[in-house]
Amino acid sequence: MTLSIFLMMSAWQIAVIVVLVLLLFGGKKIPELMRGLGSGIKEFKDATKEDKDEHEEIKPKN
């Protein structure tokens, strides 16, 4: 659902959103926000990998 909304947006709409984000947060705050987002995504991937590994250990192999 969310991805389809972004695919339907035109270039000028995306540009307006980018400008609004820059105005709200400022140029110096954006890299800090992106680092936080990146570390959050990395932690999520690590947690899902751990969960998958645990699930494979429990499941009997044929």
PDB file of N, CA and C in Angstrom:
ATOM      1  N   MET A   1       0.819  -1.190   0.000  1.00  0.00           N
ATOM      2  CA  MET A   1       0.000   0.000   0.000  1.00  0.00           C
ATOM      3  C   MET A   1       0.860   1.249   0.000  1.00  0.00           C
ATOM      4  N   THR A   2       1.806   1.362   0.941  1.00  0.00           N
ATOM      5  CA  THR A   2       2.627   2.556   1.040  1.00  0.00           C
ATOM      6  C   THR A   2       3.511   2.711  -0.183  1.00  0.00           C
ATOM      7  N   LEU A   3       4.077   1.621  -0.665  1.00  0.00           N
ATOM      8  CA  LEU A   3       4.936   1.694  -1.836  1.00  0.00           C
ATOM      9  C   LEU A   3       4.155   2.159  -3.053  1.00  0.00           C
ATOM     10  N   SER A   4       2.926   1.717  -3.197  1.00  0.00           N
ATOM     11  CA  SER A   4       2.129   2.134  -4.346  1.00  0.00           C
ATOM     12  C   SER A   4       1.836   3.629  -4.310  1.00  0.00           C
ATOM     13  N   ILE A   5       1.709   4.201  -3.123  1.00  0.00           N
ATOM     14  CA  ILE A   5       1.496   5.649  -3.017  1.00  0.00           C
ATOM     15  C   ILE A   5       2.714   6.394  -3.542  1.00  0.00           C
ATOM     16  N   PHE A   6       3.915   5.935  -3.194  1.00  0.00           N
ATOM     17  CA  PHE A   6       5.123   6.599  -3.675  1.00  0.00           C
ATOM     18  C   PHE A   6       5.299   6.435  -5.177  1.00  0.00           C
ATOM     19  N   LEU A   7       4.887   5.304  -5.716  1.00  0.00           N
ATOM     20  CA  LEU A   7       5.023   5.087  -7.152  1.00  0.00           C
ATOM     21  C   LEU A   7       4.069   5.965  -7.954  1.00  0.00           C
ATOM     22  N   MET A   8       2.938   6.336  -7.355  1.00  0.00           N
ATOM     23  CA  MET A   8       1.967   7.171  -8.052  1.00  0.00           C
ATOM     24  C   MET A   8       2.320   8.656  -7.985  1.00  0.00           C
ATOM     25  N   MET A   9       3.281   9.031  -7.155  1.00  0.00           N
ATOM     26  CA  MET A   9       3.641  10.437  -7.005  1.00  0.00           C
ATOM     27  C   MET A   9       4.506  10.886  -8.173  1.00  0.00           C
ATOM     28  N   SER A  10       4.316  12.136  -8.588  1.00  0.00           N
ATOM     29  CA  SER A  10       5.148  12.668  -9.668  1.00  0.00           C
ATOM     30  C   SER A  10       6.395  13.314  -9.070  1.00  0.00           C
ATOM     31  N   ALA A  11       7.313  13.701  -9.938  1.00  0.00           N
ATOM     32  CA  ALA A  11       8.589  14.257  -9.497  1.00  0.00           C
ATOM     33  C   ALA A  11       8.402  15.560  -8.727  1.00  0.00           C
ATOM     34  N   TRP A  12       7.479  16.412  -9.146  1.00  0.00           N
ATOM     35  CA  TRP A  12       7.313  17.689  -8.451  1.00  0.00           C
ATOM     36  C   TRP A  12       6.722  17.493  -7.068  1.00  0.00           C
ATOM     37  N   GLN A  13       5.894  16.469  -6.890  1.00  0.00           N
ATOM     38  CA  GLN A  13       5.344  16.192  -5.562  1.00  0.00           C
ATOM     39  C   GLN A  13       6.433  15.707  -4.611  1.00  0.00           C
ATOM     40  N   ILE A  14       7.321  14.867  -5.114  1.00  0.00           N
ATOM     41  CA  ILE A  14       8.442  14.401  -4.306  1.00  0.00           C
ATOM     42  C   ILE A  14       9.355  15.572  -3.958  1.00  0.00           C
ATOM     43  N   ALA A  15       9.590  16.476  -4.919  1.00  0.00           N
ATOM     44  CA  ALA A  15      10.427  17.651  -4.672  1.00  0.00           C
ATOM     45  C   ALA A  15       9.814  18.539  -3.588  1.00  0.00           C
ATOM     46  N   VAL A  16       8.513  18.719  -3.611  1.00  0.00           N
ATOM     47  CA  VAL A  16       7.843  19.526  -2.589  1.00  0.00           C
ATOM     48  C   VAL A  16       8.014  18.893  -1.214  1.00  0.00           C
ATOM     49  N   ILE A  17       7.901  17.586  -1.120  1.00  0.00           N
ATOM     50  CA  ILE A  17       8.077  16.894   0.156  1.00  0.00           C
ATOM     51  C   ILE A  17       9.504  17.065   0.657  1.00  0.00           C
ATOM     52  N   VAL A  18      10.476  16.938  -0.237  1.00  0.00           N
ATOM     53  CA  VAL A  18      11.886  17.104   0.148  1.00  0.00           C
ATOM     54  C   VAL A  18      12.135  18.518   0.664  1.00  0.00           C
ATOM     55  N   VAL A  19      11.597  19.520  -0.018  1.00  0.00           N
ATOM     56  CA  VAL A  19      11.769  20.911   0.417  1.00  0.00           C
ATOM     57  C   VAL A  19      11.124  21.121   1.788  1.00  0.00           C
ATOM     58  N   LEU A  20       9.941  20.567   1.995  1.00  0.00           N
ATOM     59  CA  LEU A  20       9.275  20.702   3.292  1.00  0.00           C
ATOM     60  C   LEU A  20      10.081  20.052   4.410  1.00  0.00           C
ATOM     61  N   VAL A  21      10.650  18.886   4.147  1.00  0.00           N
ATOM     62  CA  VAL A  21      11.472  18.213   5.152  1.00  0.00           C
ATOM     63  C   VAL A  21      12.695  19.064   5.478  1.00  0.00           C
ATOM     64  N   LEU A  22      13.330  19.635   4.449  1.00  0.00           N
ATOM     65  CA  LEU A  22      14.493  20.498   4.682  1.00  0.00           C
ATOM     66  C   LEU A  22      14.112  21.723   5.499  1.00  0.00           C
ATOM     67  N   LEU A  23      12.963  22.306   5.227  1.00  0.00           N
ATOM     68  CA  LEU A  23      12.525  23.479   5.981  1.00  0.00           C
ATOM     69  C   LEU A  23      12.191  23.126   7.433  1.00  0.00           C
ATOM     70  N   LEU A  24      11.578  21.968   7.634  1.00  0.00           N
ATOM     71  CA  LEU A  24      11.197  21.575   8.985  1.00  0.00           C
ATOM     72  C   LEU A  24      12.388  21.182   9.855  1.00  0.00           C
ATOM     73  N   PHE A  25      13.304  20.406   9.298  1.00  0.00           N
ATOM     74  CA  PHE A  25      14.390  19.858  10.097  1.00  0.00           C
ATOM     75  C   PHE A  25      15.721  20.581   9.906  1.00  0.00           C
ATOM     76  N   GLY A  26      15.911  21.262   8.801  1.00  0.00           N
ATOM     77  CA  GLY A  26      17.178  21.930   8.539  1.00  0.00           C
ATOM     78  C   GLY A  26      18.201  20.981   7.956  1.00  0.00           C
ATOM     79  N   GLY A  27      19.138  21.539   7.216  1.00  0.00           N
ATOM     80  CA  GLY A  27      20.152  20.737   6.526  1.00  0.00           C
ATOM     81  C   GLY A  27      21.081  19.986   7.452  1.00  0.00           C
ATOM     82  N   LYS A  28      21.342  20.526   8.641  1.00  0.00           N
ATOM     83  CA  LYS A  28      22.284  19.875   9.555  1.00  0.00           C
ATOM     84  C   LYS A  28      21.646  18.699  10.288  1.00  0.00           C
ATOM     85  N   LYS A  29      20.351  18.702  10.415  1.00  0.00           N
ATOM     86  CA  LYS A  29      19.660  17.648  11.163  1.00  0.00           C
ATOM     87  C   LYS A  29      19.386  16.412  10.292  1.00  0.00           C
ATOM     88  N   ILE A  30      19.299  16.582   8.977  1.00  0.00           N
ATOM     89  CA  ILE A  30      18.960  15.479   8.070  1.00  0.00           C
ATOM     90  C   ILE A  30      19.953  14.310   8.163  1.00  0.00           C
ATOM     91  N   PRO A  31      21.290  14.555   8.117  1.00  0.00           N
ATOM     92  CA  PRO A  31      22.214  13.410   8.220  1.00  0.00           C
ATOM     93  C   PRO A  31      22.047  12.626   9.525  1.00  0.00           C
ATOM     94  N   GLU A  32      21.772  13.338  10.620  1.00  0.00           N
ATOM     95  CA  GLU A  32      21.557  12.663  11.900  1.00  0.00           C
ATOM     96  C   GLU A  32      20.301  11.791  11.850  1.00  0.00           C
ATOM     97  N   LEU A  33      19.246  12.299  11.239  1.00  0.00           N
ATOM     98  CA  LEU A  33      18.012  11.519  11.099  1.00  0.00           C
ATOM     99  C   LEU A  33      18.244  10.288  10.232  1.00  0.00           C
ATOM    100  N   MET A  34      19.000  10.437   9.155  1.00  0.00           N
ATOM    101  CA  MET A  34      19.264   9.309   8.257  1.00  0.00           C
ATOM    102  C   MET A  34      20.126   8.248   8.942  1.00  0.00           C
ATOM    103  N   ARG A  35      21.103   8.691   9.753  1.00  0.00           N
ATOM    104  CA  ARG A  35      21.915   7.721  10.503  1.00  0.00           C
ATOM    105  C   ARG A  35      21.041   6.922  11.455  1.00  0.00           C
ATOM    106  N   GLY A  36      20.138   7.613  12.133  1.00  0.00           N
ATOM    107  CA  GLY A  36      19.225   6.920  13.048  1.00  0.00           C
ATOM    108  C   GLY A  36      18.334   5.937  12.314  1.00  0.00           C
ATOM    109  N   LEU A  37      17.847   6.339  11.156  1.00  0.00           N
ATOM    110  CA  LEU A  37      17.011   5.444  10.350  1.00  0.00           C
ATOM    111  C   LEU A  37      17.813   4.232   9.889  1.00  0.00           C
ATOM    112  N   GLY A  38      19.047   4.474   9.446  1.00  0.00           N
ATOM    113  CA  GLY A  38      19.895   3.369   8.990  1.00  0.00           C
ATOM    114  C   GLY A  38      20.214   2.387  10.097  1.00  0.00           C
ATOM    115  N   SER A  39      20.515   2.905  11.283  1.00  0.00           N
ATOM    116  CA  SER A  39      20.820   1.990  12.387  1.00  0.00           C
ATOM    117  C   SER A  39      19.567   1.220  12.812  1.00  0.00           C
ATOM    118  N   GLY A  40      18.409   1.850  12.733  1.00  0.00           N
ATOM    119  CA  GLY A  40      17.163   1.151  13.047  1.00  0.00           C
ATOM    120  C   GLY A  40      16.888   0.021  12.078  1.00  0.00           C
ATOM    121  N   ILE A  41      17.115   0.276  10.795  1.00  0.00           N
ATOM    122  CA  ILE A  41      16.915  -0.765   9.775  1.00  0.00           C
ATOM    123  C   ILE A  41      17.894  -1.908   9.984  1.00  0.00           C
ATOM    124  N   LYS A  42      19.158  -1.570  10.327  1.00  0.00           N
ATOM    125  CA  LYS A  42      20.171  -2.600  10.562  1.00  0.00           C
ATOM    126  C   LYS A  42      19.785  -3.477  11.754  1.00  0.00           C
ATOM    127  N   GLU A  43      19.311  -2.853  12.841  1.00  0.00           N
ATOM    128  CA  GLU A  43      18.883  -3.624  14.007  1.00  0.00           C
ATOM    129  C   GLU A  43      17.699  -4.523  13.668  1.00  0.00           C
ATOM    130  N   PHE A  44      16.770  -4.018  12.862  1.00  0.00           N
ATOM    131  CA  PHE A  44      15.618  -4.821  12.462  1.00  0.00           C
ATOM    132  C   PHE A  44      16.056  -6.029  11.646  1.00  0.00           C
ATOM    133  N   LYS A  45      16.972  -5.832  10.708  1.00  0.00           N
ATOM    134  CA  LYS A  45      17.463  -6.954   9.898  1.00  0.00           C
ATOM    135  C   LYS A  45      18.174  -7.986  10.763  1.00  0.00           C
ATOM    136  N   ASP A  46      18.996  -7.503  11.717  1.00  0.00           N
ATOM    137  CA  ASP A  46      19.699  -8.430  12.604  1.00  0.00           C
ATOM    138  C   ASP A  46      18.711  -9.243  13.439  1.00  0.00           C
ATOM    139  N   ALA A  47      17.673  -8.578  13.935  1.00  0.00           N
ATOM    140  CA  ALA A  47      16.680  -9.283  14.757  1.00  0.00           C
ATOM    141  C   ALA A  47      15.919 -10.312  13.938  1.00  0.00           C
ATOM    142  N   THR A  48      15.555  -9.982  12.697  1.00  0.00           N
ATOM    143  CA  THR A  48      14.840 -10.952  11.875  1.00  0.00           C
ATOM    144  C   THR A  48      15.744 -12.120  11.501  1.00  0.00           C
ATOM    145  N   LYS A  49      17.029 -11.851  11.314  1.00  0.00           N
ATOM    146  CA  LYS A  49      17.972 -12.935  11.002  1.00  0.00           C
ATOM    147  C   LYS A  49      18.122 -13.867  12.206  1.00  0.00           C
ATOM    148  N   GLU A  50      18.220 -13.284  13.410  1.00  0.00           N
ATOM    149  CA  GLU A  50      18.305 -14.109  14.614  1.00  0.00           C
ATOM    150  C   GLU A  50      17.058 -14.978  14.763  1.00  0.00           C
ATOM    151  N   ASP A  51      15.905 -14.383  14.527  1.00  0.00           N
ATOM    152  CA  ASP A  51      14.646 -15.124  14.652  1.00  0.00           C
ATOM    153  C   ASP A  51      14.597 -16.262  13.633  1.00  0.00           C
ATOM    154  N   LYS A  52      15.043 -15.989  12.425  1.00  0.00           N
ATOM    155  CA  LYS A  52      15.052 -17.020  11.380  1.00  0.00           C
ATOM    156  C   LYS A  52      16.011 -18.149  11.758  1.00  0.00           C
ATOM    157  N   ASP A  53      17.195 -17.781  12.295  1.00  0.00           N
ATOM    158  CA  ASP A  53      18.167 -18.798  12.701  1.00  0.00           C
ATOM    159  C   ASP A  53      17.610 -19.669  13.830  1.00  0.00           C
ATOM    160  N   GLU A  54      16.932 -19.053  14.808  1.00  0.00           N
ATOM    161  CA  GLU A  54      16.331 -19.814  15.899  1.00  0.00           C
ATOM    162  C   GLU A  54      15.258 -20.751  15.372  1.00  0.00           C
ATOM    163  N   HIS A  55      14.464 -20.267  14.445  1.00  0.00           N
ATOM    164  CA  HIS A  55      13.389 -21.079  13.882  1.00  0.00           C
ATOM    165  C   HIS A  55      13.952 -22.285  13.136  1.00  0.00           C
ATOM    166  N   GLU A  56      15.060 -22.098  12.429  1.00  0.00           N
ATOM    167  CA  GLU A  56      15.665 -23.210  11.679  1.00  0.00           C
ATOM    168  C   GLU A  56      16.285 -24.235  12.615  1.00  0.00           C
ATOM    169  N   GLU A  57      16.785 -23.793  13.791  1.00  0.00           N
ATOM    170  CA  GLU A  57      17.356 -24.735  14.762  1.00  0.00           C
ATOM    171  C   GLU A  57      16.278 -25.624  15.366  1.00  0.00           C
ATOM    172  N   ILE A  58      15.108 -25.046  15.592  1.00  0.00           N
ATOM    173  CA  ILE A  58      14.004 -25.782  16.206  1.00  0.00           C
ATOM    174  C   ILE A  58      13.377 -26.757  15.229  1.00  0.00           C
ATOM    175  N   LYS A  59      13.253 -26.352  13.979  1.00  0.00           N
ATOM    176  CA  LYS A  59      12.579 -27.169  12.960  1.00  0.00           C
ATOM    177  C   LYS A  59      13.425 -28.399  12.638  1.00  0.00           C
ATOM    178  N   PRO A  60      12.845 -29.597  12.718  1.00  0.00           N
ATOM    179  CA  PRO A  60      13.608 -30.810  12.384  1.00  0.00           C
ATOM    180  C   PRO A  60      13.885 -30.889  10.886  1.00  0.00           C
ATOM    181  N   LYS A  61      15.059 -31.341  10.552  1.00  0.00           N
ATOM    182  CA  LYS A  61      15.446 -31.481   9.144  1.00  0.00           C
ATOM    183  C   LYS A  61      15.067 -32.861   8.640  1.00  0.00           C
ATOM    184  N   ASN A  62      14.637 -32.935   7.396  1.00  0.00           N
ATOM    185  CA  ASN A  62      14.235 -34.217   6.779  1.00  0.00           C
ATOM    186  C   ASN A  62      15.391 -34.844   6.064  1.00  0.00           C
TER     187      ASN A  62
END
